[in-house]
């Protein structure tokens, strides 16, 4: 997929933007610029992590998802709740109540993404036992992290496990099971992810590692929260579905996946800046021993996703109560588990995104790089953002790429103005129309000139 | 031929800055689009050399040069020099202090790793004068 045509969840509402530099400074891929007092997002560089949505006090950055009415496009509707959904409701500690509420809302079936996470866990473990992979193996579950790796750490793409995300697996299994059970054609079944995550919306529109997503719509948790909350309170008919176990639900918490995968030396990192630091270290081979890394763009993982309602820390503490209401069974090895490592393998290569690289021949790129260094050295190094680029270095790059001018730097502009002002004074002083000079005072030069 | 050249001084004993030079060089390689495999080798080699300057030398500098064909890293310090180069090049051999080891350095793999990662590797050292290392990486 060409990075320039990527479909994004994160958008800017121009009229709300005041052109402050909050998002500019916080974007992990430096994808934002302020131009004409408004933020703009460089689409090729945006990974939909939602950082700017969180940080914008004017609510000018928004994460777009499908409206709830998207489910009406299909005759049969399956809800795919992310396990993070269960931790959103104060006083509700039994996920069954929330699942029941989804049925009441009009879904014909519910397939827990946590259940698919168990299948994915099994597929990953099996792949790693059977095949030699470059270590550490990197989780493929967080799409914002995948986009970050494509763009900033392409040398690590081979480390990414080529198994699809639990969301994708859930859509496939959910539809297949429903079709079989009710004898209806798959095309008539829509699968809808109930999402804490903006990046999931984008990855459904522009899949990574597959040609087309099996998910038919992404509904933000915050858009159905109120409705679910009131529906969850009423009478509940017992659920007639196979429930996810603690193994799958734990995927909502950082370390849930890495513990489930069961490798020896694992690491879990949450929060996009931390993830960048970790990837940098992996790239430089700094870890002595590391088999598997779980990387989550959001602090507190998906529990801290930008489309959630509850604070990520509160949600994290609530998930323990939810786990107490969940069966702690061993993964049941039904037939779906058996072939999972083949069935849920990615079918397309995850390609690097070269948006951050210079363009042209190697000689041209070197020349541009040299100019960037030179310009950067001439800038004040304050990284103040007043120029509209996130750092002095970014401005230097923008200048070289033709998107900005040196005079965008207010310090450079000041310098230039003082020089010009100085020149004007000098110019004034050298003529009889001297700026601010006293007309009555004798002008030596002129007198001399006139006198001789 | 188009060449990028830069010189970075490295201060002895300053662990807070250790790694800055290799990080800067890596950033530029990424921007230019140096192939990932080469970039990783250069990063590892430069980082090891930089750490050695900080923990073993009296200070020195890293010269970095990139052309269309190759990247050259030259690391020169002001002493104390290495008395037995053969030993120093042996995997696992280290004179690092306990303090340094406690920080996670001193595994004795730095010089062997530089040699392994570079396409050309040269080291000269004179006790009382200093150490001079050149690593060349073909792009
Ligand atoms: N720049 C240097 N100046 C002086 N001694 C050095 C220098 N670089 C390496 N050495 C010596 O060589 C030994 C091996 O270096 P190296 O392979 O990097 O392992 P380590 O740094 O873990 O000790 C060091 O312990 C040190 O005695
Ligand atoms: S941590 Fe979870 S919610 Fe956040 S971007 Fe990644 S997948 Fe989405
Ligand atoms: Mg060393």
Coordinates of C-alpha atoms and ligand atoms in Angstrom, one line a residue:
Chain A
X1 CA 0.0 0.0 0.0
X2 CA 1.3 3.4 -1.0
X3 CA 1.8 5.3 2.2
X4 CA 0.4 8.5 0.6
X5 CA -3.0 6.9 0.1
X6 CA -3.3 5.5 3.6
X7 CA -6.6 5.9 5.2
X8 CA -6.4 7.5 8.6
X9 CA -8.6 7.7 11.6
X10 CA -6.8 10.6 13.1
X11 CA -8.0 13.9 11.5
X12 CA -7.8 17.6 12.2
X13 CA -10.8 19.8 12.7
X14 CA -9.3 23.0 11.2
X15 CA -11.6 25.5 12.8
X16 CA -10.9 24.3 16.3
X17 CA -7.1 24.4 15.9
X18 CA -5.4 27.4 17.5
X19 CA -2.0 26.6 16.1
X20 CA -0.4 25.9 19.5
X21 CA 2.5 23.5 19.5
X22 CA 1.2 20.8 21.8
X23 CA 0.6 18.1 19.2
X24 CA 3.6 19.2 17.2
X25 CA 5.9 18.4 20.0
X26 CA 4.3 15.2 21.0
X27 CA 3.9 13.4 17.7
X28 CA 6.2 10.3 17.8
X29 CA 6.9 10.4 14.0
X30 CA 7.1 14.2 13.6
X31 CA 4.1 14.0 11.3
X32 CA 2.6 17.4 12.3
X33 CA 3.5 20.9 11.0
X34 CA 1.9 24.2 11.9
X35 CA 1.3 26.2 8.7
X36 CA -0.7 29.4 8.6
X37 CA -1.5 29.1 12.3
X38 CA -3.1 25.7 11.8
X39 CA -1.8 22.2 12.4
X40 CA -1.6 19.9 9.4
X41 CA -0.9 16.2 9.4
X42 CA 1.6 14.7 7.0
X43 CA -0.5 11.7 6.1
X44 CA 2.3 9.4 5.0
X45 CA 4.0 9.8 8.4
X46 CA 0.9 9.4 10.6
X47 CA 0.7 6.1 12.5
X48 CA -2.7 6.8 14.1
X49 CA -1.4 6.3 17.6
X50 CA -3.8 8.9 18.9
X51 CA -1.1 10.9 20.9
X52 CA -2.3 14.2 19.4
X53 CA -5.9 13.4 20.1
X54 CA -5.0 12.9 23.7
X55 CA -2.9 16.0 24.0
X56 CA -5.0 18.6 22.1
X57 CA -6.8 20.8 24.6
X58 CA -8.9 22.4 21.9
X59 CA -10.2 19.0 20.8
X60 CA -9.1 19.8 17.2
X61 CA -7.6 16.4 16.7
X62 CA -10.2 13.7 16.4
X63 CA -10.2 10.0 15.8
X64 CA -12.8 9.0 13.3
X65 CA -14.5 5.6 13.4
X66 CA -17.6 4.1 11.9
X67 CA -21.0 5.2 13.2
X68 CA -23.0 2.6 15.1
X69 CA -25.4 2.4 12.2
X70 CA -22.7 0.7 10.1
X71 CA -24.1 -2.6 11.4
X72 CA -27.3 -2.1 9.5
X73 CA -25.5 -2.8 6.2
X74 CA -25.5 -6.5 7.0
X75 CA -28.3 -9.0 7.6
X76 CA -26.4 -10.7 10.4
X77 CA -24.3 -8.8 12.8
X78 CA -21.5 -10.1 15.0
X79 CA -19.9 -7.9 17.7
X80 CA -16.2 -8.4 18.3
X81 CA -15.6 -6.8 21.7
X82 CA -12.0 -6.0 22.5
X83 CA -11.2 -7.2 26.1
X84 CA -10.5 -3.6 27.0
X85 CA -14.3 -3.0 26.7
X86 CA -14.9 -5.1 29.8
X87 CA -12.9 -2.8 32.0
X88 CA -14.8 0.4 31.1
X89 CA -17.9 0.1 33.4
X90 CA -17.8 1.1 37.1
X91 CA -19.3 -1.6 39.3
X92 CA -19.6 -4.1 36.5
X93 CA -17.1 -6.9 37.1
X94 CA -18.7 -9.7 35.2
X95 CA -17.9 -9.5 31.5
X96 CA -21.0 -11.7 30.8
X97 CA -23.2 -8.7 31.6
X98 CA -21.5 -6.6 28.9
X99 CA -21.7 -9.4 26.4
X100 CA -25.4 -9.8 27.1
X101 CA -25.8 -6.1 26.6
X102 CA -24.3 -6.4 23.2
X103 CA -26.9 -9.0 22.3
X104 CA -29.6 -6.7 23.6
X105 CA -28.2 -3.9 21.5
X106 CA -29.1 -5.8 18.4
X107 CA -26.1 -8.0 17.6
X108 CA -27.0 -11.5 16.5
X109 CA -23.8 -12.9 18.0
X110 CA -20.8 -11.9 20.0
X111 CA -17.3 -13.3 19.4
X112 CA -14.9 -12.2 22.0
X113 CA -11.6 -11.0 20.6
X114 CA -10.1 -12.4 23.8
X115 CA -11.1 -15.9 22.6
X116 CA -9.3 -15.2 19.3
X117 CA -6.3 -14.0 21.2
X118 CA -6.0 -17.5 22.7
X119 CA -6.0 -18.9 19.2
X120 CA -3.4 -16.4 18.1
X121 CA -1.3 -17.1 21.2
X122 CA -1.3 -20.7 20.2
X123 CA -0.4 -19.9 16.6
X124 CA 2.5 -17.7 17.7
X125 CA 3.9 -20.3 20.2
X126 CA 3.7 -23.0 17.6
X127 CA 5.4 -21.0 15.0
X128 CA 8.2 -20.1 17.3
X129 CA 8.7 -23.7 18.3
X130 CA 8.8 -25.0 14.8
X131 CA 10.7 -22.2 13.0
X132 CA 13.8 -20.3 13.6
X133 CA 13.1 -16.6 13.6
X134 CA 15.3 -13.6 14.2
X135 CA 15.2 -12.7 17.9
X136 CA 13.6 -11.0 19.5
X137 CA 10.3 -11.8 17.9
X138 CA 8.1 -8.7 17.9
X139 CA 4.4 -8.9 18.5
X140 CA 2.1 -7.9 15.5
X141 CA -0.9 -7.0 17.6
X142 CA -0.6 -3.2 17.9
X143 CA -1.1 -1.6 14.5
X144 CA 0.4 1.7 15.6
X145 CA 3.6 -0.1 16.5
X146 CA 3.6 -1.9 13.2
X147 CA 3.3 1.4 11.3
X148 CA 6.1 2.8 13.5
X149 CA 8.4 -0.1 12.6
X150 CA 7.6 0.2 8.9
X151 CA 8.6 3.8 9.0
X152 CA 11.4 4.2 11.5
X153 CA 12.8 0.7 12.1
X154 CA 12.4 -1.1 8.8
X155 CA 15.4 -3.3 9.7
X156 CA 13.2 -5.0 12.3
X157 CA 10.4 -6.0 10.0
X158 CA 11.8 -9.5 9.8
X159 CA 11.4 -9.8 13.5
X160 CA 7.7 -9.1 13.5
X161 CA 5.7 -12.3 13.9
X162 CA 3.7 -13.0 10.7
X163 CA 0.5 -14.0 12.5
X164 CA -2.6 -11.7 12.1
X165 CA -4.0 -9.8 15.1
X166 CA -6.6 -11.2 17.4
X167 CA -9.1 -8.8 15.9
X168 CA -8.7 -10.3 12.5
X169 CA -8.7 -13.8 13.8
X170 CA -11.9 -13.1 15.7
X171 CA -13.6 -11.7 12.6
X172 CA -12.8 -14.8 10.6
X173 CA -13.6 -17.4 13.2
X174 CA -16.7 -15.6 14.3
X175 CA -18.1 -15.4 10.8
X176 CA -17.2 -19.0 9.9
X177 CA -18.8 -20.4 13.1
X178 CA -21.9 -18.3 12.6
X179 CA -22.3 -19.3 9.0
X180 CA -21.9 -23.0 9.9
X181 CA -24.3 -22.9 12.9
X182 CA -27.1 -21.0 11.1
X183 CA -26.5 -22.1 7.6
X184 CA -26.2 -18.6 6.1
X185 CA -23.7 -17.3 3.5
X186 CA -20.6 -15.5 4.9
X187 CA -21.2 -12.4 2.7
X188 CA -24.4 -11.7 4.7
X189 CA -22.5 -11.6 8.0
X190 CA -20.9 -8.4 9.2
X191 CA -18.2 -8.5 11.9
X192 CA -17.8 -5.3 13.9
X193 CA -14.9 -4.6 16.2
X194 CA -15.8 -2.7 19.4
X195 CA -12.6 -0.7 19.6
X196 CA -10.5 1.1 22.1
X197 CA -8.1 1.9 19.3
X198 CA -8.0 4.5 16.4
X199 CA -5.2 2.6 14.7
X200 CA -7.4 -0.4 14.4
X201 CA -9.8 1.6 12.3
X202 CA -7.0 2.6 9.9
X203 CA -5.7 -0.9 9.7
X204 CA -9.1 -2.3 8.8
X205 CA -9.3 0.2 5.9
X206 CA -5.6 -0.4 4.9
X207 CA -4.6 -3.8 6.2
X208 CA -1.1 -4.8 7.1
X209 CA 0.0 -8.3 6.1
X210 CA -3.2 -9.2 4.2
X211 CA -5.1 -8.0 1.2
X212 CA -8.4 -7.3 2.8
X213 CA -9.6 -7.2 6.4
X214 CA -12.4 -9.5 7.6
X215 CA -13.7 -6.8 9.8
X216 CA -16.6 -4.9 8.4
X217 CA -16.7 -1.9 10.7
X218 CA -14.9 -0.4 13.7
X219 CA -17.1 1.1 16.4
X220 CA -15.5 3.2 19.1
X221 CA -16.1 2.1 22.7
X222 CA -16.9 5.7 23.6
X223 CA -19.7 5.7 21.0
X224 CA -21.6 2.8 22.5
X225 CA -20.6 3.1 26.2
X226 CA -23.7 4.8 27.5
X227 CA -26.1 2.5 25.7
X228 CA -24.2 -0.6 26.9
X229 CA -24.1 0.7 30.4
X230 CA -27.9 1.0 30.7
X231 CA -28.5 -2.3 28.9
X232 CA -26.0 -4.1 31.1
X233 CA -28.0 -3.2 34.2
X234 CA -31.3 -5.0 33.3
X235 CA -32.2 -8.6 33.5
X236 CA -29.8 -11.0 31.8
X237 CA -30.5 -14.2 30.1
X238 CA -27.7 -16.7 30.5
X239 CA -25.2 -16.6 27.6
X240 CA -25.1 -19.5 25.2
X241 CA -21.6 -18.9 23.8
X242 CA -18.2 -20.3 24.5
X243 CA -16.4 -17.7 26.6
X244 CA -12.8 -16.5 26.6
X245 CA -10.6 -17.6 29.5
X246 CA -8.3 -15.5 31.6
X247 CA -5.5 -16.2 29.1
X248 CA -7.3 -14.2 26.4
X249 CA -8.7 -11.5 28.5
X250 CA -5.2 -10.8 30.0
X251 CA -4.2 -9.6 26.5
X252 CA -5.9 -6.4 27.4
X253 CA -3.2 -5.7 30.0
X254 CA 0.4 -5.1 29.1
X255 CA 2.4 -8.4 29.5
X256 CA -0.8 -10.4 28.8
X257 CA 0.4 -11.4 25.4
X258 CA 4.1 -12.1 26.3
X259 CA 3.1 -14.2 29.3
X260 CA 0.6 -16.2 27.2
X261 CA 3.1 -16.9 24.4
X262 CA 5.3 -18.6 27.0
X263 CA 8.7 -17.7 25.7
X264 CA 11.6 -17.6 28.1
X265 CA 12.9 -14.1 27.9
X266 CA 10.2 -11.6 27.2
X267 CA 9.7 -7.9 27.5
X268 CA 6.7 -5.7 27.4
X269 CA 6.8 -2.0 26.7
X270 CA 3.9 0.4 26.7
X271 CA 3.7 4.0 25.7
X272 CA 4.9 5.1 22.3
X273 CA 8.0 7.0 23.4
X274 CA 9.1 4.0 25.4
X275 CA 8.4 1.8 22.5
X276 CA 10.7 3.9 20.4
X277 CA 13.5 3.6 22.9
X278 CA 13.1 -0.2 23.1
X279 CA 13.1 -0.5 19.3
X280 CA 16.2 1.6 19.1
X281 CA 17.9 -0.8 21.5
X282 CA 16.7 -3.9 19.7
X283 CA 18.0 -2.4 16.4
X284 CA 21.4 -2.0 18.0
X285 CA 21.4 -5.5 19.4
X286 CA 21.7 -4.3 22.9
X287 CA 19.6 -7.0 24.6
X288 CA 21.7 -9.9 25.8
X289 CA 18.8 -12.3 25.6
X290 CA 15.4 -11.6 24.4
X291 CA 13.0 -14.0 22.7
X292 CA 9.8 -12.1 22.5
X293 CA 8.7 -8.4 22.8
X294 CA 5.2 -7.1 23.3
X295 CA 5.1 -3.5 22.2
X296 CA 2.0 -1.3 22.9
X297 CA 1.7 2.2 21.6
X298 CA -0.6 3.3 24.4
X299 CA 0.3 3.7 28.1
X300 CA -1.5 0.8 29.8
X301 CA -1.8 -0.9 26.4
X302 CA -5.3 -1.1 24.9
X303 CA -6.8 -0.2 28.3
X304 CA -5.4 3.2 27.6
X305 CA -6.5 3.3 24.0
X306 CA -7.7 6.7 22.7
X307 CA -11.3 5.6 22.2
X308 CA -11.8 4.3 25.7
X309 CA -14.0 6.0 28.3
X310 CA -12.3 5.0 31.5
X311 CA -8.9 6.2 32.6
X312 CA -6.3 3.6 31.7
X313 CA -5.0 3.1 35.2
X314 CA -8.5 2.7 36.6
X315 CA -9.3 0.2 33.9
X316 CA -6.1 -1.7 34.6
X317 CA -7.0 -2.0 38.3
X318 CA -10.6 -3.1 37.4
X319 CA -9.4 -5.9 35.1
X320 CA -8.3 -8.0 38.0
X321 CA -11.8 -8.1 39.4
X322 CA -13.0 -9.0 35.9
X323 CA -10.5 -11.8 35.7
X324 CA -11.9 -13.2 39.0
X325 CA -15.2 -13.6 37.2
X326 CA -13.6 -15.4 34.3
X327 CA -12.9 -19.1 34.0
X328 CA -9.3 -20.0 34.3
X329 CA -9.5 -22.9 32.0
X330 CA -6.7 -24.4 30.0
X331 CA -6.9 -23.5 26.4
X332 CA -9.3 -26.0 24.8
X333 CA -7.6 -27.4 21.7
X334 CA -10.5 -27.5 19.3
X335 CA -9.8 -28.0 15.6
X336 CA -9.3 -24.3 15.1
X337 CA -6.2 -24.3 17.3
X338 CA -4.7 -27.2 15.4
X339 CA -4.3 -25.4 12.1
X340 CA -4.1 -21.9 13.6
X341 CA -0.4 -21.3 12.7
X342 CA -1.2 -21.8 9.1
X343 CA -4.7 -20.4 8.9
X344 CA -3.8 -17.1 10.6
X345 CA -0.5 -16.5 9.0
X346 CA -0.1 -13.1 7.2
X347 CA -0.4 -13.5 3.5
X348 CA 1.4 -10.3 2.4
X349 CA 4.8 -8.9 3.1
X350 CA 4.9 -6.0 5.6
X351 CA 6.8 -3.4 3.6
X352 CA 8.9 -0.6 4.8
X353 CA 7.5 2.9 4.6
X354 CA 10.1 5.2 3.2
X355 CA 8.3 8.5 4.0
X356 CA 11.0 9.8 6.3
X357 CA 13.8 9.1 3.9
X358 CA 15.3 11.6 1.6
X359 CA 14.6 11.0 -2.1
X360 CA 16.8 10.9 -5.2
X361 CA 19.9 9.0 -6.1
X362 CA 22.4 8.1 -3.4
X363 CA 24.6 11.1 -4.4
X364 CA 21.6 13.4 -4.2
X365 CA 20.5 12.0 -0.9
X366 CA 24.0 12.5 0.5
X367 CA 24.0 16.1 -0.7
X368 CA 20.7 16.7 0.9
X369 CA 21.9 15.1 4.2
X370 CA 24.9 17.4 4.1
X371 CA 22.8 20.4 3.6
X372 CA 20.5 19.4 6.5
X373 CA 23.5 19.2 8.8
X374 CA 24.7 22.5 7.7
X375 CA 21.3 24.3 8.1
X376 CA 20.7 22.6 11.4
X377 CA 24.1 23.8 12.7
X378 CA 23.0 27.4 11.7
X379 CA 19.7 27.2 13.7
X380 CA 19.6 28.0 17.4
X381 CA 19.0 24.5 18.5
X382 CA 16.1 25.4 20.8
X383 CA 13.6 23.0 19.2
X384 CA 10.9 25.6 20.2
X385 CA 8.5 24.7 17.4
X386 CA 7.7 28.4 16.6
X387 CA 8.7 27.8 13.0
X388 CA 5.9 25.2 12.7
X389 CA 8.3 22.3 12.5
X390 CA 8.7 20.1 15.5
X391 CA 12.5 20.6 15.9
X392 CA 15.3 22.6 14.4
X393 CA 16.4 19.5 12.7
X394 CA 13.0 18.9 11.3
X395 CA 12.9 22.5 10.0
X396 CA 16.3 21.9 8.3
X397 CA 14.8 18.8 6.6
X398 CA 11.7 20.7 5.6
X399 CA 13.9 23.5 4.1
X400 CA 15.9 21.0 2.1
X401 CA 12.8 19.2 1.0
X402 CA 11.3 22.5 -0.2
X403 CA 8.5 22.7 2.4
X404 CA 9.8 25.6 4.5
X405 CA 12.1 28.6 4.4
X406 CA 14.9 29.5 6.7
X407 CA 12.9 32.7 7.7
X408 CA 10.3 30.5 9.3
X409 CA 12.7 30.4 12.2
X410 CA 11.8 33.4 14.4
X411 CA 15.4 33.8 15.5
X412 CA 16.7 33.8 12.0
X413 CA 14.0 36.3 11.1
X414 CA 14.9 38.5 14.0
X415 CA 18.5 38.4 13.0
X416 CA 17.6 39.3 9.5
X417 CA 15.4 42.1 10.7
X418 CA 18.2 43.6 12.9
X419 CA 20.6 43.3 10.0
X420 CA 18.2 45.0 7.7
X421 CA 17.4 47.7 10.3
X422 CA 21.1 48.2 10.8
X423 CA 21.6 48.6 7.1
X424 CA 18.7 51.1 6.9
X425 CA 20.2 53.1 9.7
X426 CA 23.5 53.1 8.0
X427 CA 21.9 54.0 4.7
X428 CA 19.9 56.8 6.4
X429 CA 23.1 58.1 8.1
X430 CA 24.8 58.3 4.8
X431 CA 22.1 60.5 3.2
X432 CA 20.7 63.9 4.2
X433 CA 17.4 62.2 5.0
X434 CA 18.9 60.6 8.0
X435 CA 16.4 58.6 10.0
X436 CA 15.8 60.2 13.4
X437 CA 18.8 62.6 12.8
X438 CA 18.5 66.2 13.9
X439 CA 18.0 68.4 10.9
X440 CA 19.5 71.4 12.7
X441 CA 22.7 69.7 13.4
X442 CA 25.4 70.4 10.8
X443 CA 26.0 67.4 8.7
X444 CA 29.8 67.3 8.4
X445 CA 30.0 65.1 5.3
X446 CA 27.5 67.2 3.4
X447 CA 29.0 70.5 4.5
X448 CA 32.4 69.3 3.6
X449 CA 31.1 68.2 0.2
X450 CA 29.2 71.4 -0.3
X451 CA 32.1 73.6 0.9
X452 CA 34.7 72.3 -1.4
Chain B
X1 CA 32.3 12.3 -5.3
X2 CA 29.7 13.5 -2.8
X3 CA 31.0 13.0 0.7
X4 CA 29.6 13.7 4.2
X5 CA 32.2 14.2 6.9
X6 CA 31.8 14.9 10.5
X7 CA 34.0 14.8 13.6
X8 CA 32.6 14.2 17.1
X9 CA 34.7 14.6 20.2
X10 CA 34.1 12.0 23.0
X11 CA 34.9 12.7 26.6
X12 CA 36.5 10.1 28.8
X13 CA 34.4 8.9 31.7
X14 CA 31.2 10.7 30.6
X15 CA 28.7 7.8 30.7
X16 CA 25.7 10.2 30.3
X17 CA 26.7 11.0 26.7
X18 CA 27.9 7.5 25.8
X19 CA 26.0 6.4 22.7
X20 CA 25.2 9.9 21.5
X21 CA 27.6 9.8 18.6
X22 CA 26.5 6.4 17.3
X23 CA 22.8 7.5 17.6
X24 CA 23.5 10.6 15.5
X25 CA 25.3 8.6 12.9
X26 CA 22.5 6.1 12.8
X27 CA 19.9 8.8 12.4
X28 CA 21.7 10.1 9.4
X29 CA 22.2 6.7 7.8
X30 CA 18.4 6.1 8.1
X31 CA 17.6 9.4 6.5
X32 CA 19.9 8.8 3.6
X33 CA 18.5 5.3 3.2
X34 CA 21.6 3.2 3.8
X35 CA 20.5 -0.4 3.6
X36 CA 19.3 -1.7 6.9
X37 CA 21.9 -4.5 7.3
X38 CA 24.8 -2.1 6.7
X39 CA 23.2 0.5 9.0
X40 CA 23.0 -2.1 11.8
X41 CA 26.6 -3.1 11.4
X42 CA 27.8 0.5 11.5
X43 CA 25.7 1.2 14.5
X44 CA 27.1 -1.7 16.5
X45 CA 30.7 -1.0 15.5
X46 CA 30.5 2.7 16.3
X47 CA 28.7 2.2 19.6
X48 CA 31.4 -0.3 20.8
X49 CA 34.1 2.1 19.8
X50 CA 32.4 5.0 21.4
X51 CA 31.9 3.1 24.7
X52 CA 35.6 2.1 24.7
X53 CA 36.6 5.8 24.3
X54 CA 34.5 6.6 27.3
X55 CA 35.5 3.7 29.6
X56 CA 39.0 2.9 28.6
X57 CA 40.6 5.9 27.0
X58 CA 41.7 9.4 28.1
X59 CA 39.2 10.8 25.5
X60 CA 39.4 11.2 21.8
X61 CA 37.2 11.6 18.7
X62 CA 35.2 9.8 16.1
X63 CA 35.5 10.8 12.5
X64 CA 32.8 9.7 10.2
X65 CA 32.7 9.8 6.5
X66 CA 30.0 8.6 4.1
X67 CA 30.2 8.3 0.4
X68 CA 28.1 6.6 -2.2
X69 CA 30.1 3.4 -1.7
X70 CA 31.2 3.2 1.8
X71 CA 31.1 4.5 5.4
X72 CA 34.4 5.0 7.2
X73 CA 34.6 5.3 11.0
X74 CA 37.9 6.4 12.4
X75 CA 38.4 6.4 16.1
X76 CA 41.4 8.1 17.6
X77 CA 42.2 8.7 21.2
X78 CA 44.8 10.4 23.3
X79 CA 46.0 7.3 25.3
X80 CA 46.7 5.3 27.3
X81 CA 47.1 2.8 24.4
X82 CA 46.7 -0.9 24.5
X83 CA 49.8 -2.9 25.6
X84 CA 48.8 -6.3 24.1
X85 CA 46.6 -6.0 21.1
X86 CA 46.3 -9.7 20.6
X87 CA 44.8 -10.1 24.0
X88 CA 42.5 -7.1 23.6
X89 CA 41.1 -8.6 20.4
X90 CA 40.3 -11.9 22.2
X91 CA 36.6 -12.5 22.9
X92 CA 35.8 -12.1 26.5
X93 CA 39.1 -10.4 27.5
X94 CA 38.6 -7.2 29.4
X95 CA 40.3 -4.9 31.8
X96 CA 37.1 -3.1 32.8
X97 CA 36.7 -2.2 36.4
X98 CA 34.0 -3.7 38.6
X99 CA 32.2 -0.4 38.6
X100 CA 32.1 -0.4 34.8
X101 CA 31.0 -4.1 34.8
X102 CA 28.2 -3.3 37.2
X103 CA 26.9 -0.8 34.6
X104 CA 26.6 -3.7 32.1
X105 CA 29.8 -3.0 30.2
X106 CA 33.1 -4.9 30.0
X107 CA 32.0 -8.2 28.5
X108 CA 35.2 -8.1 26.4
X109 CA 33.2 -8.3 23.1
X110 CA 33.7 -4.8 21.8
X111 CA 36.8 -5.0 19.7
X112 CA 35.9 -8.5 18.4
X113 CA 32.4 -7.2 17.5
X114 CA 33.9 -4.2 15.7
X115 CA 36.1 -6.5 13.6
X116 CA 33.3 -8.9 12.9
X117 CA 30.9 -6.1 11.8
X118 CA 33.2 -4.1 9.6
X119 CA 34.3 -5.0 6.1
X120 CA 37.7 -3.7 6.8
X121 CA 39.2 -3.3 10.3
X122 CA 42.5 -1.8 11.3
X123 CA 43.8 -1.1 14.8
X124 CA 47.1 0.4 15.9
X125 CA 48.0 1.3 19.4
X126 CA 51.0 2.7 21.1
X127 CA 51.3 2.8 24.9
X128 CA 51.6 6.3 26.1
X129 CA 50.3 7.7 22.8
X130 CA 46.9 6.2 22.0
X131 CA 44.8 3.9 19.9
X132 CA 43.7 4.4 16.3
X133 CA 41.0 2.3 14.8
X134 CA 39.5 2.4 11.3
X135 CA 36.4 0.6 10.3
X136 CA 35.2 0.6 6.7
X137 CA 31.7 -0.6 5.8
X138 CA 30.7 -1.1 2.2
X139 CA 27.3 0.1 1.2
Ligands
LIG1 N1 40.4 3.0 23.3 C1 41.0 2.1 24.2 N2 42.0 2.6 25.0 C2 42.7 1.7 25.8 N3 42.3 0.5 26.0 C3 41.3 -0.1 25.3 C4 40.6 0.7 24.3 N4 39.7 0.0 23.7 C5 39.8 -1.3 24.3 N5 40.8 -1.3 25.2 C6 41.3 -2.5 26.0 O1 40.9 -3.7 25.3 C7 40.0 -4.4 26.1 C8 39.0 -5.1 25.3 O2 38.1 -4.2 24.8 P1 36.7 -4.6 24.3 O3 36.8 -5.8 23.4 O4 35.9 -3.5 23.8 O5 36.0 -5.2 25.7 P2 35.5 -4.4 27.0 O6 35.3 -2.9 26.6 O7 34.3 -5.0 27.3 O8 36.6 -4.5 28.0 C9 39.5 -3.5 27.1 O9 39.2 -4.1 28.4 C10 40.7 -2.5 27.3 O10 41.7 -3.1 28.2
LIG2 S1 -1.9 -0.2 22.4 FE1 -3.9 -1.1 21.8 S2 -5.3 0.7 21.7 FE2 -3.2 1.5 21.7 S3 -2.7 1.7 19.5 FE3 -1.9 -0.3 20.1 S4 -3.6 -1.7 19.6 FE4 -4.4 0.4 19.6
LIG3 MG1 34.3 -2.4 24.9

